[in-house]
Short mmCIF file of C-alpha atoms in Angstrom, two decimals:
data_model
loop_
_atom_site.label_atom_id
_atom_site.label_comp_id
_atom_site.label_asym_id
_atom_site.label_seq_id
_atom_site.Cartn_x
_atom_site.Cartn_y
_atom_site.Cartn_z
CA UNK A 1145 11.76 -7.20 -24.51
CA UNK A 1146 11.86 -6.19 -21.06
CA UNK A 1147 9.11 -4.44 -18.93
CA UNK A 1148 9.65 -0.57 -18.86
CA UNK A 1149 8.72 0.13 -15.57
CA UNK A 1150 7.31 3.51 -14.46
CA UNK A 1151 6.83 2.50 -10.54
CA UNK A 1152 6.46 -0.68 -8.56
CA UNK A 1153 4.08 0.02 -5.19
CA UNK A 1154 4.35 -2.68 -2.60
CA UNK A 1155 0.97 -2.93 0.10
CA UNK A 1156 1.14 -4.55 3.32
CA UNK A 1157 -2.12 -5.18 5.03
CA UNK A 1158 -2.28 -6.75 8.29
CA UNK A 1159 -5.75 -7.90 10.37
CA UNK A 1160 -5.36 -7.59 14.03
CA UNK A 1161 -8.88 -8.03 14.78
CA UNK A 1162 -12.31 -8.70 13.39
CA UNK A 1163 -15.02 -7.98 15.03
CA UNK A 1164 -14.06 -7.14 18.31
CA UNK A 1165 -12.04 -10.68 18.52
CA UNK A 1166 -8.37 -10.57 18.42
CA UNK A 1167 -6.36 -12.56 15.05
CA UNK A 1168 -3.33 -14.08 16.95
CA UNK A 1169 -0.99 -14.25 14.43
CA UNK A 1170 -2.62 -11.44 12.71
CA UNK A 1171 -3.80 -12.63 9.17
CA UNK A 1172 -1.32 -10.40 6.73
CA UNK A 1173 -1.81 -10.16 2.81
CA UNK A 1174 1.03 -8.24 0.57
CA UNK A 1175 0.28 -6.93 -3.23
CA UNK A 1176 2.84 -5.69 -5.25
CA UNK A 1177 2.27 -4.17 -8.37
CA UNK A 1178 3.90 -2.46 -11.37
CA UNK A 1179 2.90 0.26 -13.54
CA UNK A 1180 4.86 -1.15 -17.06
CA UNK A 1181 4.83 0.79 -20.64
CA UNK A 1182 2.06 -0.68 -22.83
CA UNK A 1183 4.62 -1.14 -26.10
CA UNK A 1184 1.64 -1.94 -27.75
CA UNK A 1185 -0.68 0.49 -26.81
CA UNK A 1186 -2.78 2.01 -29.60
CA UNK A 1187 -1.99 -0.61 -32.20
CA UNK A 1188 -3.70 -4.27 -32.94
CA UNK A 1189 -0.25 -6.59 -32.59
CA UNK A 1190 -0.88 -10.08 -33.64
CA UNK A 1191 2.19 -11.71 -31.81
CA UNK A 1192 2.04 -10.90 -28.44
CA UNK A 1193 5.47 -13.03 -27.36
CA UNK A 1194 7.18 -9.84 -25.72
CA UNK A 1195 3.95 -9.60 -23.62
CA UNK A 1196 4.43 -13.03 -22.13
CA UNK A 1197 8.47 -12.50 -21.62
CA UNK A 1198 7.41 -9.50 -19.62
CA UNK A 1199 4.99 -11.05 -17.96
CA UNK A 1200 7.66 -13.92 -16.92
CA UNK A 1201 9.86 -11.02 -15.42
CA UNK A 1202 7.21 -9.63 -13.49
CA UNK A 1203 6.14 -12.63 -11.83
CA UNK A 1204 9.65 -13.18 -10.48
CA UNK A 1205 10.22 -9.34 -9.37
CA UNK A 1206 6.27 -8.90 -8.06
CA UNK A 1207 6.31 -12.28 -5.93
CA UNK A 1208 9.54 -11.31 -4.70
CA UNK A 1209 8.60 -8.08 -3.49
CA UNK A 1210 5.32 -9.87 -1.54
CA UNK A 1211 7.64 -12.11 0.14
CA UNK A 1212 10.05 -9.52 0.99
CA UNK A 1213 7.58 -7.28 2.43
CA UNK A 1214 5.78 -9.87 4.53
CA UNK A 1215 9.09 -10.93 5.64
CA UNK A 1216 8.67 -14.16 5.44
CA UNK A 1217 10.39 -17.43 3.59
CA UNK A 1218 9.47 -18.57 0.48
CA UNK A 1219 7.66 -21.41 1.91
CA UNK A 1220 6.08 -19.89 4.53
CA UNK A 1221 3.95 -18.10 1.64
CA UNK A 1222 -0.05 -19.80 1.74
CA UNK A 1223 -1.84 -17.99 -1.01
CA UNK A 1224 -1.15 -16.20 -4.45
CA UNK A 1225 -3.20 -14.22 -7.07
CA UNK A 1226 -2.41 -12.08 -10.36
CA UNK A 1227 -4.46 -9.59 -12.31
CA UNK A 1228 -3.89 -7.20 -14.82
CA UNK A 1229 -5.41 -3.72 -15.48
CA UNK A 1230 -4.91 -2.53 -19.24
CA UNK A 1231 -5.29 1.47 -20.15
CA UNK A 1232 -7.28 2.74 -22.33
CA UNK A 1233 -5.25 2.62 -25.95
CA UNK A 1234 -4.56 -1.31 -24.81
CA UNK A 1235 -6.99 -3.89 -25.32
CA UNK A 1236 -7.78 -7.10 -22.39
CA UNK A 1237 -6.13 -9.83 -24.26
CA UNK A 1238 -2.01 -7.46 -23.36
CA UNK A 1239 -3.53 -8.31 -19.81
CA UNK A 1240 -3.96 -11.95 -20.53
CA UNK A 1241 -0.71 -12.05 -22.44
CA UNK A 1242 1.03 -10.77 -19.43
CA UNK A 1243 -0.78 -13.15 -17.01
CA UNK A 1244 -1.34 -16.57 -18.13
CA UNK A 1245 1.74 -17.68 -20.46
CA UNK A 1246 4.67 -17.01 -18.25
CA UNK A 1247 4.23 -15.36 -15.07
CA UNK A 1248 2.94 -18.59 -13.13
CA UNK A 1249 6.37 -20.70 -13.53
CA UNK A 1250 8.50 -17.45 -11.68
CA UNK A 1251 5.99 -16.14 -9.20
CA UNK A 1252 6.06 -20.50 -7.80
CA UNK A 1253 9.35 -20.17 -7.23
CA UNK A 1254 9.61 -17.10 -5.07
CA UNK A 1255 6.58 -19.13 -3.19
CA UNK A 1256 8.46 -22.18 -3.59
CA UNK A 1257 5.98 -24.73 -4.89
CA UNK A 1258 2.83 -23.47 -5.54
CA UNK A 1259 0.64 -26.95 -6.91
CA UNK A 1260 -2.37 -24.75 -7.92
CA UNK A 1261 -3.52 -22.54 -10.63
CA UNK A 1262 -2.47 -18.94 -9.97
CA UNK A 1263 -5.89 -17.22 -9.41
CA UNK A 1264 -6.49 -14.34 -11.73
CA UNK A 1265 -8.82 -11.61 -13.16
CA UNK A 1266 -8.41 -8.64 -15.32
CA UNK A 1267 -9.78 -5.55 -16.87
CA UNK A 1268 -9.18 -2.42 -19.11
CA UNK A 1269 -8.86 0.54 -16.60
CA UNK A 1270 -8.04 4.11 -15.90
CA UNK A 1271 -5.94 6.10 -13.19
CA UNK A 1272 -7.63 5.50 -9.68
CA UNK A 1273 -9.62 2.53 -10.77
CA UNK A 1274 -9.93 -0.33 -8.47
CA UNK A 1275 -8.12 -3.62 -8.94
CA UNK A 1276 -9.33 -6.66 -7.30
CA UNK A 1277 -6.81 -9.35 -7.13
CA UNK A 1278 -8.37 -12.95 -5.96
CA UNK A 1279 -6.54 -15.08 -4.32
CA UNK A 1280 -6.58 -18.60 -3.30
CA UNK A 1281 -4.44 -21.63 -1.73
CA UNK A 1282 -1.13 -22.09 -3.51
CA UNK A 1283 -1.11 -25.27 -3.25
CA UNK A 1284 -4.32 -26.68 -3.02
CA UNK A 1285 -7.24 -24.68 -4.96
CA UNK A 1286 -10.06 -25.90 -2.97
CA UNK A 1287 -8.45 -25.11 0.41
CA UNK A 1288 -12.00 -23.22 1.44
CA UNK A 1289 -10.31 -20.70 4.24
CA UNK A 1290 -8.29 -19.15 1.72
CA UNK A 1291 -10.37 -18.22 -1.07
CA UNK A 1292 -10.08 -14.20 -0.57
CA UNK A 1293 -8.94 -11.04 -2.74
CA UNK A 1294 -6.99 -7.80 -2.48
CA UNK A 1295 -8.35 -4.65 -3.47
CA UNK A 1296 -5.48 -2.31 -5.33
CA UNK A 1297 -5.63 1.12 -6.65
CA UNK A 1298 -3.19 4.25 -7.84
CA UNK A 1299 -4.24 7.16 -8.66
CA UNK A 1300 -2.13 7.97 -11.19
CA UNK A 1301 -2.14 4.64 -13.49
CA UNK A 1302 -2.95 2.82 -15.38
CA UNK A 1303 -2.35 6.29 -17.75
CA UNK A 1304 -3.64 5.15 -21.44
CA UNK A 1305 -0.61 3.63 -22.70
CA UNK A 1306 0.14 1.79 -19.09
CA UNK A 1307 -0.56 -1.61 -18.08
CA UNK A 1308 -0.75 -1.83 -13.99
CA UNK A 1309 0.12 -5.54 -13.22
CA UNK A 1310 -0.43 -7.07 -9.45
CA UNK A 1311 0.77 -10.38 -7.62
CA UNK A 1312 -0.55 -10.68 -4.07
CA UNK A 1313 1.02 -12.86 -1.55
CA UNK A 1314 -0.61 -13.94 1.79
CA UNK A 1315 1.48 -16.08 4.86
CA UNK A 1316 -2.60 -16.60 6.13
CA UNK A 1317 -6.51 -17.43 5.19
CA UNK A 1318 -9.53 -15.04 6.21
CA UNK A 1319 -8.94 -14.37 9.76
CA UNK A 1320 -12.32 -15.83 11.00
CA UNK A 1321 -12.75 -18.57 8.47
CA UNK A 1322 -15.83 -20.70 9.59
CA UNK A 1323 -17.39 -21.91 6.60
CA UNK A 1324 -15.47 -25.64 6.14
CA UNK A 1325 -14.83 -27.29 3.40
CA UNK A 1326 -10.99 -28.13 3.17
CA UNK A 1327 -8.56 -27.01 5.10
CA UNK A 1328 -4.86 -26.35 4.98
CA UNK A 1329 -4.21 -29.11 7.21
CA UNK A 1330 -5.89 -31.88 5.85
CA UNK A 1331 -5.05 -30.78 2.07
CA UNK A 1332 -2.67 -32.78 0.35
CA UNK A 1333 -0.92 -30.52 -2.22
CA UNK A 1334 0.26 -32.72 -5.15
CA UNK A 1335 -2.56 -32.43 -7.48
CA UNK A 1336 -2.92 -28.58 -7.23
CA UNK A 1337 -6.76 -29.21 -6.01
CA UNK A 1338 -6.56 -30.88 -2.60
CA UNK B 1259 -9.01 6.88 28.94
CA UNK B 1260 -10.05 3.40 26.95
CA UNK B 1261 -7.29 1.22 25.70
CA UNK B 1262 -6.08 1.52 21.87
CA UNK B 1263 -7.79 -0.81 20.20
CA UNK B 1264 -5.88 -1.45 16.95
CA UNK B 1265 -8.14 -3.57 14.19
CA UNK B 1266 -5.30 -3.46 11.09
CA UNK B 1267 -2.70 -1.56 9.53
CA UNK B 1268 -2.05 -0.87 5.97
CA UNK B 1269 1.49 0.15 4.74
CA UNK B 1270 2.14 1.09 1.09
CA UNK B 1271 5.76 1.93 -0.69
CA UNK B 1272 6.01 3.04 -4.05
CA UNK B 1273 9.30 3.76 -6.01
CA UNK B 1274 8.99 5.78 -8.73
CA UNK B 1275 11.99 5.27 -11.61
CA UNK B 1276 10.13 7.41 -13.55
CA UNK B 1277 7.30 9.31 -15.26
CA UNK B 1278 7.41 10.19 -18.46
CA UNK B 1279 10.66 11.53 -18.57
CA UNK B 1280 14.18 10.55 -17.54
CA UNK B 1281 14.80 6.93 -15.56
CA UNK B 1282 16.38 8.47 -11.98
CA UNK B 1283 19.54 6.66 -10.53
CA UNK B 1284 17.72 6.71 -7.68
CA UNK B 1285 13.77 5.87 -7.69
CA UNK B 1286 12.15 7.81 -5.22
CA UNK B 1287 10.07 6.10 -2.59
CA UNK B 1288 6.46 7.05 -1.44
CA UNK B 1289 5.69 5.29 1.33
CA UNK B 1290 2.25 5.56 3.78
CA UNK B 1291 1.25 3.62 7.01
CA UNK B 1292 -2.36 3.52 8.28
CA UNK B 1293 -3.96 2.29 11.00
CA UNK B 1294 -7.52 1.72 11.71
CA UNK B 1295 -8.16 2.32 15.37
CA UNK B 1296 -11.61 2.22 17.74
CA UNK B 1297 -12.86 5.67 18.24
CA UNK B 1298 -13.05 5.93 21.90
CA UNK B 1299 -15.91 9.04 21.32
CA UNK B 1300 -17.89 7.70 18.53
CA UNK B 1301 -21.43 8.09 19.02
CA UNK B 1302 -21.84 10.81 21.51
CA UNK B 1303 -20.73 14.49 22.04
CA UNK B 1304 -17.91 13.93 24.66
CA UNK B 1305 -16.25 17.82 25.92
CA UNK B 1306 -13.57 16.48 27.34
CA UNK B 1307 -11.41 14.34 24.62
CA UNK B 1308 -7.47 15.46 24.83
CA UNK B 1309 -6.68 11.94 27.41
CA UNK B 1310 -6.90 10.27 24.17
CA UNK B 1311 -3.23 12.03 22.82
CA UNK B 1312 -1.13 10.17 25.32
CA UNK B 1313 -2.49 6.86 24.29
CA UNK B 1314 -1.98 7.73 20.73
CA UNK B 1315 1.58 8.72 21.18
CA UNK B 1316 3.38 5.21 21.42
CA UNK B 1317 1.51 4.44 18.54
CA UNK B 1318 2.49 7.08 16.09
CA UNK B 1319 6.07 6.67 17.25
CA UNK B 1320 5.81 2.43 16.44
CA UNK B 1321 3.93 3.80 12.87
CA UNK B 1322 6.95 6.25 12.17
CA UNK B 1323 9.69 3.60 12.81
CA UNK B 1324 7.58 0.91 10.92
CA UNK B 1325 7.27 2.47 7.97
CA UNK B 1326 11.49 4.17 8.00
CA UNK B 1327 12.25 0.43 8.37
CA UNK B 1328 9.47 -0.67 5.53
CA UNK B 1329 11.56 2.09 3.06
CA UNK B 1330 14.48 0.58 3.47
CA UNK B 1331 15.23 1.51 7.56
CA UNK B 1332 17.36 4.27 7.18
CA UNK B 1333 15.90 7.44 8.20
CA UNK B 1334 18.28 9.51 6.96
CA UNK B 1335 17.06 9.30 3.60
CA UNK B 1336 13.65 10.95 4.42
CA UNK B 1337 13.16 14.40 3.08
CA UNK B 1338 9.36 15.22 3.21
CA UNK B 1339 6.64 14.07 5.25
CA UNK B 1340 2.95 14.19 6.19
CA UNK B 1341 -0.28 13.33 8.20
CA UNK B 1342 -3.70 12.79 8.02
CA UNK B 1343 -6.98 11.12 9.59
CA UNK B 1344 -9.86 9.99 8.54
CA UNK B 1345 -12.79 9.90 10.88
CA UNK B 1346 -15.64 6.88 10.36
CA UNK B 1347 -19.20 8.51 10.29
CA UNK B 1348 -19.88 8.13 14.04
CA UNK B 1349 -17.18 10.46 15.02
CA UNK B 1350 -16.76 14.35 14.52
CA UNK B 1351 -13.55 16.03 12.70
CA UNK B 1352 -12.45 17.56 16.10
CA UNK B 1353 -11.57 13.57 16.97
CA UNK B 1354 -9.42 13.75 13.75
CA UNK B 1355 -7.89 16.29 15.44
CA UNK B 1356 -6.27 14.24 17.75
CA UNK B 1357 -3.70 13.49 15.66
CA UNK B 1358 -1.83 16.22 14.98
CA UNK B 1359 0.31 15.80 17.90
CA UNK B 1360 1.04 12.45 18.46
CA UNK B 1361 1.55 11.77 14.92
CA UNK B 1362 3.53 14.94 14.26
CA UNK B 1363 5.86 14.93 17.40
CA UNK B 1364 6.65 10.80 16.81
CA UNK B 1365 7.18 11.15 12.86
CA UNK B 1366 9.90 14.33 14.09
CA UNK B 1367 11.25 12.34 16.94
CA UNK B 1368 11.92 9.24 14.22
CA UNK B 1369 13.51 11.46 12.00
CA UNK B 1370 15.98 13.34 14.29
CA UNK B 1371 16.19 16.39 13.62
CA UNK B 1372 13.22 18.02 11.41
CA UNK B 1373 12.16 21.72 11.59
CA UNK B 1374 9.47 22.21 9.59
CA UNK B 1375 5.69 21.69 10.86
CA UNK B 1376 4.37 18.91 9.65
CA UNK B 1377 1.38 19.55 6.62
CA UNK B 1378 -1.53 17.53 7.16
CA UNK B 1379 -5.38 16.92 6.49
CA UNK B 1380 -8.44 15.24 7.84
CA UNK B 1381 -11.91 14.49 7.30
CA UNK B 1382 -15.44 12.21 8.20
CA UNK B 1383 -16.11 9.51 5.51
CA UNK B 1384 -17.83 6.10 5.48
CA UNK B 1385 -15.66 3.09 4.75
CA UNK B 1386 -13.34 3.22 1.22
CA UNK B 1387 -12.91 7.20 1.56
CA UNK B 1388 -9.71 7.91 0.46
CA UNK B 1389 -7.73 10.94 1.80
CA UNK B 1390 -4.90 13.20 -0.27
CA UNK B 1391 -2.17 13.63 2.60
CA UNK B 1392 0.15 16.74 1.55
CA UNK B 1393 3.92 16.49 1.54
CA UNK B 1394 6.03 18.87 1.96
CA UNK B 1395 9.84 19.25 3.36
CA UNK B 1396 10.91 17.57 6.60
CA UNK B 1397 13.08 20.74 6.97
CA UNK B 1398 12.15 23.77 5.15
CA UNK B 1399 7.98 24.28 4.44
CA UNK B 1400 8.72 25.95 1.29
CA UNK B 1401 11.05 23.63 -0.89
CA UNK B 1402 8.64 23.56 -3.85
CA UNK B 1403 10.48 20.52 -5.15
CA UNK B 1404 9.08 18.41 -1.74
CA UNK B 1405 5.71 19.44 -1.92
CA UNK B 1406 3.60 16.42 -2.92
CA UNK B 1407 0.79 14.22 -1.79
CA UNK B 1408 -0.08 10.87 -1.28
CA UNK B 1409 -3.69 8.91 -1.75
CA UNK B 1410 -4.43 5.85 0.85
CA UNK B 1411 -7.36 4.25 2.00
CA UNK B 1412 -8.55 1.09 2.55
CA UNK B 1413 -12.03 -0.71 0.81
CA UNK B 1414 -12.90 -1.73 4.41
CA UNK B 1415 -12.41 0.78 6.10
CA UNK B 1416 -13.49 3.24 8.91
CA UNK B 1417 -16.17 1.45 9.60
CA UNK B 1418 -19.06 3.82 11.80
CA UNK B 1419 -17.07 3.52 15.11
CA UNK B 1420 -13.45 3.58 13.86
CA UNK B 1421 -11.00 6.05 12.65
CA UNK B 1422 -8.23 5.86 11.00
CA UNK B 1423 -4.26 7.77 11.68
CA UNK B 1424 -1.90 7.98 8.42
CA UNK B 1425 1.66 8.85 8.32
CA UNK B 1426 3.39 9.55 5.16
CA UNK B 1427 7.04 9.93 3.81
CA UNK B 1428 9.05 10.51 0.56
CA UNK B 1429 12.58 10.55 0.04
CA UNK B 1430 12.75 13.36 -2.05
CA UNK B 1431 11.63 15.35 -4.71
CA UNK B 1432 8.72 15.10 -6.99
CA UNK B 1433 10.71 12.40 -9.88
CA UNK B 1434 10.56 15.50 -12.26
CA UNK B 1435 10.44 18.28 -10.80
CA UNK B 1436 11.53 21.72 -12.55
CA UNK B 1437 8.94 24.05 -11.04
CA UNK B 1438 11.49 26.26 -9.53
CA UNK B 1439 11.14 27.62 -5.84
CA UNK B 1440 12.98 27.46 -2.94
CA UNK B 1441 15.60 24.00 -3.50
CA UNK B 1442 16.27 21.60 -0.61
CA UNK B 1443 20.07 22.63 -0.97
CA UNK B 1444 19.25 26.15 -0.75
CA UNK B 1445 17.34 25.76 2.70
CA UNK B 1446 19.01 28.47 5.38
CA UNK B 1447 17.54 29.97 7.70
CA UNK B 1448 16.83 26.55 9.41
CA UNK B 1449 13.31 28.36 10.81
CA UNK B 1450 11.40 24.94 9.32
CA UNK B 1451 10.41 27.60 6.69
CA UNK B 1452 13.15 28.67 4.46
#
């Protein structure tokens, strides 16, 4: 089964300063997100396969978009995230369905790479409701300047029988980060962690 | 006057294949650009603010041509547009103000040739407010079919001493529309009414 997809929205948001001191490059973070057909809204559906192949489709076309609209190579990408908000007639597991089988393996390769776990959340929603999409290192999950998130919204979904899906894509950390731990220079990569 | 002080920009694109009714050949794009600027007045009653226009006129006309070239760089495609500010909470509405004619003037100059004024909206809120910026018709006020609106905002901001200046674009019709009116082919009189 493939994703029926009402819209796709594509946000570009990019930090030229903080306070009062200039981010040179600006720090720039990219969500994409798409409002897909819940096929199994208002009914309890023990095999939720067509879930995950959607959700495998989505990570390639969502992490695409990000890159695309930050204009940037795949490799150039620095941190990812995913989250899922489910409408009313779904239930939260469609949203981990969608997320957590399939949609990893796709959304790596349109970052090339990407060591670490895909950082995630997810909720049951409405139209309008906020979305906050974490997002962390993608190669290293304890890189400390790039734990951060992405607030999404649309005011017209998820409608009751919609599922709103997000990837976010980042070429940057925080733009002030200041708190140490690891950083992307001295991190390593392999194991996903460091 | 001060300089522009430009702390981050936000632009969104939707396309819209859809919504609840027949998949359009061609998805229609929504797209918005917003940027959060210093408010050169906040805090104080200043009489004498219209200086501030000229410095806000290269930006619109950069916001206009980054956002044609974020849906898809052709801006020949464009059919309705519109405008909007939102003022942080140390500012007054008539600051909002300010916008209407660099914003207007670049958005027309981007497009080449468009008659009709363009609709727009403004208000005072604290940081996350989101605005409703009307669409309507780059050429003709009254094509029902083009009259629309589009929701932005951002979770961080205007902050107190900040406002920020929206442009938005479609290109084309509401996805569904059969509300009758005055159609885009039907436009005449070429008075940016009718």
């Amino acid at each position: 089964m493939s994703a029926k997809i009402r819209k796709i929205a594509v946000f570009v948001e990019e930090t030229l300063t903080e306070m009062g001191r200039e981010i040179s490059p600006p720090t720039r973070k990219a969500c994409a997100v798409a409002v897909i057909e819940n096929p199994f809204a208002g009914e309890y559906v023990e095999d939720l396969t067509p879930l995950m192949d959607i959700g495998a489709e989505l990570g390639t076309t969502l992490g695409r978009r990000c890159v695309e609209a930050l204009g940037i190579q795949p490799s150039e990408a620095e941190s990812y995230g995913k989250s899922a908000m489910v409408g009313e007639n779904g239930e939260l597991e469609h949203a981990a369905a969608i997320l957590h089988p399939k949609l990893g393996a796709p959304l790596r390769k349109e970052v090339e790479k990407g060591a670490a776990l895909v950082a995630s959340s997810k909720k049951m929603g409405s139209p309008g409701q906020v979305l906050d999409v974490p997002l962390g290192h993608k190669d290293a999950a304890y890189v400390r300047t790039h734990f951060d998130g992405m607030e999404v919204q649309l005011n017209d979904a998820p409608r009751a029988n919609e599922i709103l899906v997000a990837v976010a894509v980042t070429d940057s950390g925080r733009p002030l980060p200041r708190v140490g731990g690891l950083t992307q220079d001295d991190m390593v990569g392999e194991d996903g962690l460091r | 006057m001060p300089k522009l002080e430009i702390r981050k920009t936000l632009i969104s694109v939707e396309d819209v294949f859809h919504e609840g009714g027949p998949v359009a050949d061609t998805p229609l794009k929504r797209g918005a650009i917003v940027t959060v600027i210093k408010n050169p007045f906040a805090g104080r009653y200043e009489p004498e603010i219209q200086g501030f226009m000229e410095d806000l006129k290269p930006l619109g006309r950069k916001m206009a041509d980054d956002l044609i070239s974020a849906m898809g760089g052709d801006a020949s495609v464009i059919e309705g547009f519109g405008k909007g500010t939102i003022v942080g909470e140390a500012g007054e509405i008539e600051h909002g103000a300010l916008w209407h004619a660099p914003g207007g003037y670049a958005m027309r100059d981007a497009l080449g040739e468009a008659r009709a004024i363009v609709p727009s909206t403004k208000k005072v809120g604290g940081v996350g407010t989101r605005l409703d910026v009307p669409v309507t018709h780059i050429n003709a006020s009254y094509v029902r079919s083009h009259f629309d609106s589009i929701e932005v905002g951002l979770n961080d901001a205007p902050k107190a001493d900040e406002m920020a200046v929206i442009l938005v674009m479609t290109t084309g019709a509401r996805i569904h529309n059969r509300a009758g009116g005055l159609a885009a082919e039907d436009i005449k009189d070429m008075d940016g009414l009718r």
